[in-house]
mmCIF file of C-alpha atoms in Angstrom:
data_model
loop_
_atom_site.group_PDB
_atom_site.id
_atom_site.type_symbol
_atom_site.label_atom_id
_atom_site.label_comp_id
_atom_site.label_asym_id
_atom_site.label_seq_id
_atom_site.Cartn_x
_atom_site.Cartn_y
_atom_site.Cartn_z
ATOM 1 C CA UNK G 1 44.082 -3.573 -32.377
ATOM 2 C CA UNK G 2 42.935 -7.170 -32.143
ATOM 3 C CA UNK G 3 39.292 -7.693 -31.161
ATOM 4 C CA UNK G 4 38.234 -10.871 -29.413
ATOM 5 C CA UNK G 5 34.868 -11.442 -27.835
ATOM 6 C CA UNK G 6 33.990 -7.775 -28.397
ATOM 7 C CA UNK G 7 37.059 -6.581 -26.426
ATOM 8 C CA UNK G 8 39.676 -4.379 -27.989
ATOM 9 C CA UNK G 9 43.184 -5.157 -26.872
ATOM 10 C CA UNK G 10 46.213 -2.893 -27.178
ATOM 11 C CA UNK G 11 48.306 -5.635 -28.712
ATOM 12 C CA UNK G 12 48.874 -9.372 -28.612
ATOM 13 C CA UNK G 13 47.956 -10.949 -25.326
ATOM 14 C CA UNK G 14 50.588 -12.946 -23.540
ATOM 15 C CA UNK G 15 49.798 -16.637 -23.611
ATOM 16 C CA UNK G 16 48.454 -18.176 -20.439
ATOM 17 C CA UNK G 17 47.063 -14.921 -18.958
ATOM 18 C CA UNK G 18 43.352 -14.206 -18.797
ATOM 19 C CA UNK G 19 41.978 -11.606 -21.155
ATOM 20 C CA UNK G 20 41.046 -8.181 -19.900
ATOM 21 C CA UNK G 21 37.423 -7.888 -18.840
ATOM 22 C CA UNK G 22 35.181 -6.217 -21.360
ATOM 23 C CA UNK G 23 33.905 -2.692 -20.804
ATOM 24 C CA UNK G 24 30.317 -4.056 -20.797
ATOM 25 C CA UNK G 25 31.193 -6.630 -18.132
ATOM 26 C CA UNK G 26 32.903 -3.970 -16.004
ATOM 27 C CA UNK G 27 29.831 -1.771 -16.364
ATOM 28 C CA UNK G 28 27.527 -4.649 -15.378
ATOM 29 C CA UNK G 29 29.644 -5.433 -12.353
ATOM 30 C CA UNK G 30 29.192 -1.838 -11.231
ATOM 31 C CA UNK G 31 25.377 -2.042 -11.283
ATOM 32 C CA UNK G 32 25.042 -3.394 -7.738
ATOM 33 C CA UNK G 33 27.376 -0.710 -6.427
ATOM 34 C CA UNK G 34 25.496 1.974 -8.274
ATOM 35 C CA UNK G 35 22.199 0.612 -6.964
ATOM 36 C CA UNK G 36 23.497 0.792 -3.383
ATOM 37 C CA UNK G 37 24.738 4.348 -4.019
ATOM 38 C CA UNK G 38 21.352 5.400 -5.402
ATOM 39 C CA UNK G 39 19.659 3.926 -2.318
ATOM 40 C CA UNK G 40 22.059 5.808 -0.103
ATOM 41 C CA UNK G 41 21.237 9.071 -1.877
ATOM 42 C CA UNK G 42 17.518 8.437 -1.379
ATOM 43 C CA UNK G 43 18.155 7.751 2.325
ATOM 44 C CA UNK G 44 20.071 11.044 2.542
ATOM 45 C CA UNK G 45 17.255 12.958 0.906
ATOM 46 C CA UNK G 46 14.535 11.618 3.185
ATOM 47 C CA UNK G 47 16.673 12.147 6.271
ATOM 48 C CA UNK G 48 17.343 15.728 5.224
ATOM 49 C CA UNK G 49 13.636 16.405 4.974
ATOM 50 C CA UNK G 50 12.883 14.653 8.282
ATOM 51 C CA UNK G 51 15.619 16.635 10.057
ATOM 52 C CA UNK G 52 14.374 19.878 8.507
ATOM 53 C CA UNK G 53 10.844 19.369 9.802
ATOM 54 C CA UNK G 54 11.932 19.892 13.396
ATOM 55 C CA UNK G 55 14.405 22.687 12.814
ATOM 56 C CA UNK G 56 12.350 25.425 11.212
ATOM 57 C CA UNK G 57 8.884 26.794 10.862
ATOM 58 C CA UNK G 58 8.008 26.589 7.181
ATOM 59 C CA UNK G 59 6.124 29.663 6.031
ATOM 60 C CA UNK G 60 6.599 29.125 2.306
ATOM 61 C CA UNK G 61 6.628 26.244 -0.117
ATOM 62 C CA UNK G 62 10.079 24.934 0.943
ATOM 63 C CA UNK G 63 8.606 21.792 2.469
ATOM 64 C CA UNK G 64 6.410 21.194 -0.561
ATOM 65 C CA UNK G 65 9.346 21.671 -2.898
ATOM 66 C CA UNK G 66 11.619 19.288 -1.007
ATOM 67 C CA UNK G 67 8.927 16.663 -0.484
ATOM 68 C CA UNK G 68 7.841 16.753 -4.096
ATOM 69 C CA UNK G 69 11.401 16.527 -5.305
ATOM 70 C CA UNK G 70 12.046 13.547 -3.047
ATOM 71 C CA UNK G 71 8.792 11.891 -4.057
ATOM 72 C CA UNK G 72 9.611 12.409 -7.742
ATOM 73 C CA UNK G 73 13.142 11.006 -7.285
ATOM 74 C CA UNK G 74 11.937 7.863 -5.500
ATOM 75 C CA UNK G 75 9.089 7.380 -7.993
ATOM 76 C CA UNK G 76 11.455 7.729 -10.955
ATOM 77 C CA UNK G 77 13.859 5.281 -9.317
ATOM 78 C CA UNK G 78 11.127 2.684 -8.824
ATOM 79 C CA UNK G 79 9.629 3.168 -12.287
ATOM 80 C CA UNK G 80 13.090 2.661 -13.762
ATOM 81 C CA UNK G 81 13.415 -0.573 -11.840
ATOM 82 C CA UNK G 82 9.904 -1.819 -12.651
ATOM 83 C CA UNK G 83 9.852 -0.817 -16.312
ATOM 84 C CA UNK G 84 13.477 -1.508 -17.201
ATOM 85 C CA UNK G 85 15.905 -3.115 -14.817
ATOM 86 C CA UNK G 86 13.554 -5.848 -13.531
ATOM 87 C CA UNK G 87 12.348 -6.735 -17.021
ATOM 88 C CA UNK G 88 15.903 -7.078 -18.316
ATOM 89 C CA UNK G 89 16.986 -8.974 -15.216
ATOM 90 C CA UNK G 90 14.182 -11.506 -15.614
ATOM 91 C CA UNK G 91 15.189 -12.261 -19.187
ATOM 92 C CA UNK G 92 18.433 -13.733 -17.857
ATOM 93 C CA UNK G 93 17.246 -14.814 -14.436
ATOM 94 C CA UNK G 94 13.654 -16.057 -14.505
ATOM 95 C CA UNK G 95 14.400 -17.722 -11.143
ATOM 96 C CA UNK G 96 14.067 -14.220 -9.641
ATOM 97 C CA UNK G 97 10.403 -13.866 -10.649
ATOM 98 C CA UNK G 98 9.058 -14.167 -7.097
ATOM 99 C CA UNK G 99 11.685 -11.746 -5.763
ATOM 100 C CA UNK G 100 10.960 -9.190 -8.421
ATOM 101 C CA UNK G 101 7.212 -9.548 -7.769
ATOM 102 C CA UNK G 102 7.869 -8.841 -4.059
ATOM 103 C CA UNK G 103 9.939 -5.790 -4.911
ATOM 104 C CA UNK G 104 7.286 -4.471 -7.309
ATOM 105 C CA UNK G 105 4.657 -4.992 -4.635
ATOM 106 C CA UNK G 106 6.793 -2.930 -2.255
ATOM 107 C CA UNK G 107 6.970 -0.228 -4.918
ATOM 108 C CA UNK G 108 3.166 -0.063 -4.972
ATOM 109 C CA UNK G 109 2.972 0.280 -1.180
ATOM 110 C CA UNK G 110 5.674 2.955 -1.191
ATOM 111 C CA UNK G 111 3.828 4.850 -3.946
ATOM 112 C CA UNK G 112 0.723 4.964 -1.733
ATOM 113 C CA UNK G 113 2.777 6.464 1.141
ATOM 114 C CA UNK G 114 4.417 8.944 -1.272
ATOM 115 C CA UNK G 115 0.970 10.116 -2.384
ATOM 116 C CA UNK G 116 0.009 10.711 1.272
ATOM 117 C CA UNK G 117 3.282 12.586 1.927
ATOM 118 C CA UNK G 118 2.686 14.773 -1.156
ATOM 119 C CA UNK G 119 -0.842 15.553 -0.029
ATOM 120 C CA UNK G 120 0.273 16.432 3.499
ATOM 121 C CA UNK G 121 3.151 18.569 2.185
ATOM 122 C CA UNK G 122 0.726 20.457 -0.055
ATOM 123 C CA UNK G 123 -1.578 21.060 2.911
ATOM 124 C CA UNK G 124 1.374 22.194 5.048
ATOM 125 C CA UNK G 125 2.445 24.693 2.425
ATOM 126 C CA UNK G 126 -1.107 26.112 2.269
ATOM 127 C CA UNK G 127 -1.517 26.267 6.057
ATOM 128 C CA UNK G 128 1.933 27.524 6.994
ATOM 129 C CA UNK G 129 3.114 24.196 8.387
ATOM 130 C CA UNK G 130 0.222 23.130 10.628
ATOM 131 C CA UNK G 131 0.524 19.505 9.530
ATOM 132 C CA UNK G 132 4.254 19.019 10.065
ATOM 133 C CA UNK G 133 3.750 16.381 12.758
ATOM 134 C CA UNK G 134 1.672 14.060 10.515
ATOM 135 C CA UNK G 135 4.201 14.514 7.707
ATOM 136 C CA UNK G 136 6.956 13.559 10.126
ATOM 137 C CA UNK G 137 5.144 10.383 11.096
ATOM 138 C CA UNK G 138 4.583 9.451 7.453
ATOM 139 C CA UNK G 139 8.202 10.139 6.641
ATOM 140 C CA UNK G 140 9.381 8.079 9.611
ATOM 141 C CA UNK G 141 7.264 5.144 8.435
ATOM 142 C CA UNK G 142 8.376 5.623 4.829
ATOM 143 C CA UNK G 143 12.058 5.691 5.904
ATOM 144 C CA UNK G 144 11.654 2.409 7.779
ATOM 145 C CA UNK G 145 9.919 0.725 4.824
ATOM 146 C CA UNK G 146 12.532 2.101 2.414
ATOM 147 C CA UNK G 147 15.327 0.736 4.604
ATOM 148 C CA UNK G 148 13.793 -2.722 4.663
ATOM 149 C CA UNK G 149 13.020 -2.614 0.937
ATOM 150 C CA UNK G 150 16.465 -1.376 -0.092
ATOM 151 C CA UNK G 151 18.214 -3.956 2.052
ATOM 152 C CA UNK G 152 16.089 -6.787 0.620
ATOM 153 C CA UNK G 153 16.617 -5.556 -2.948
ATOM 154 C CA UNK G 154 20.367 -5.272 -2.555
ATOM 155 C CA UNK G 155 20.650 -8.740 -0.936
ATOM 156 C CA UNK G 156 18.466 -10.535 -3.470
ATOM 157 C CA UNK G 157 19.419 -9.037 -6.846
ATOM 158 C CA UNK G 158 22.947 -7.595 -6.530
ATOM 159 C CA UNK G 159 24.674 -10.793 -7.546
ATOM 160 C CA UNK G 160 22.413 -11.119 -10.599
ATOM 161 C CA UNK G 161 23.086 -7.504 -11.582
ATOM 162 C CA UNK G 162 26.809 -8.127 -11.373
ATOM 163 C CA UNK G 163 26.496 -11.194 -13.543
ATOM 164 C CA UNK G 164 25.337 -8.866 -16.288
ATOM 165 C CA UNK G 165 22.070 -7.350 -17.361
ATOM 166 C CA UNK G 166 21.599 -5.376 -20.546
ATOM 167 C CA UNK G 167 21.137 -1.656 -20.059
ATOM 168 C CA UNK G 168 18.404 -0.617 -22.459
ATOM 169 C CA UNK G 169 18.371 2.910 -20.993
ATOM 170 C CA UNK G 170 16.868 1.995 -17.626
ATOM 171 C CA UNK G 171 20.008 2.884 -15.683
ATOM 172 C CA UNK G 172 19.478 6.637 -15.950
ATOM 173 C CA UNK G 173 16.189 6.501 -14.067
ATOM 174 C CA UNK G 174 17.357 3.883 -11.558
ATOM 175 C CA UNK G 175 20.704 5.492 -10.705
ATOM 176 C CA UNK G 176 20.169 9.189 -11.429
ATOM 177 C CA UNK G 177 16.438 9.595 -10.802
ATOM 178 C CA UNK G 178 15.827 11.148 -14.199
ATOM 179 C CA UNK G 179 18.209 14.057 -13.546
ATOM 180 C CA UNK G 180 21.407 14.719 -15.453
#
């Protein structure tokens, strides 16, 4: 098979037609879509917890388990962005430095809220659910901040992701939250 520009072709290309996009380019073009899908999954997870707060009296560690799993997923996602995706993105697009700084600042604010949610969930598990209302308020605020943050992130870096950014292993944490 002929190889041109790192692309394997099944045979000679007809003259005058563009070459087939490389696998790496196709993968890069999918990054913005995968980012939006990851954000949608995080929205689903927080909404599931918020809905569950009002539908049952928690007498065991169910709330703690769900909250901690969500907190871990969102934390892993943001660490993958901060420690991998953003660094790689800035190598090719230093013009996004201010945008990435804003996103990283949001991550710090969200981490503070996640710590509060985790603490409240732990107290709820110990007390049989006596602090469900404060958890609900924290989760409502967190959901609003996440929505704003995710929208800003998708608007400001999706095009750059689709232009291509090297995946040095960061995509697993960003898109799959450290789970298989």
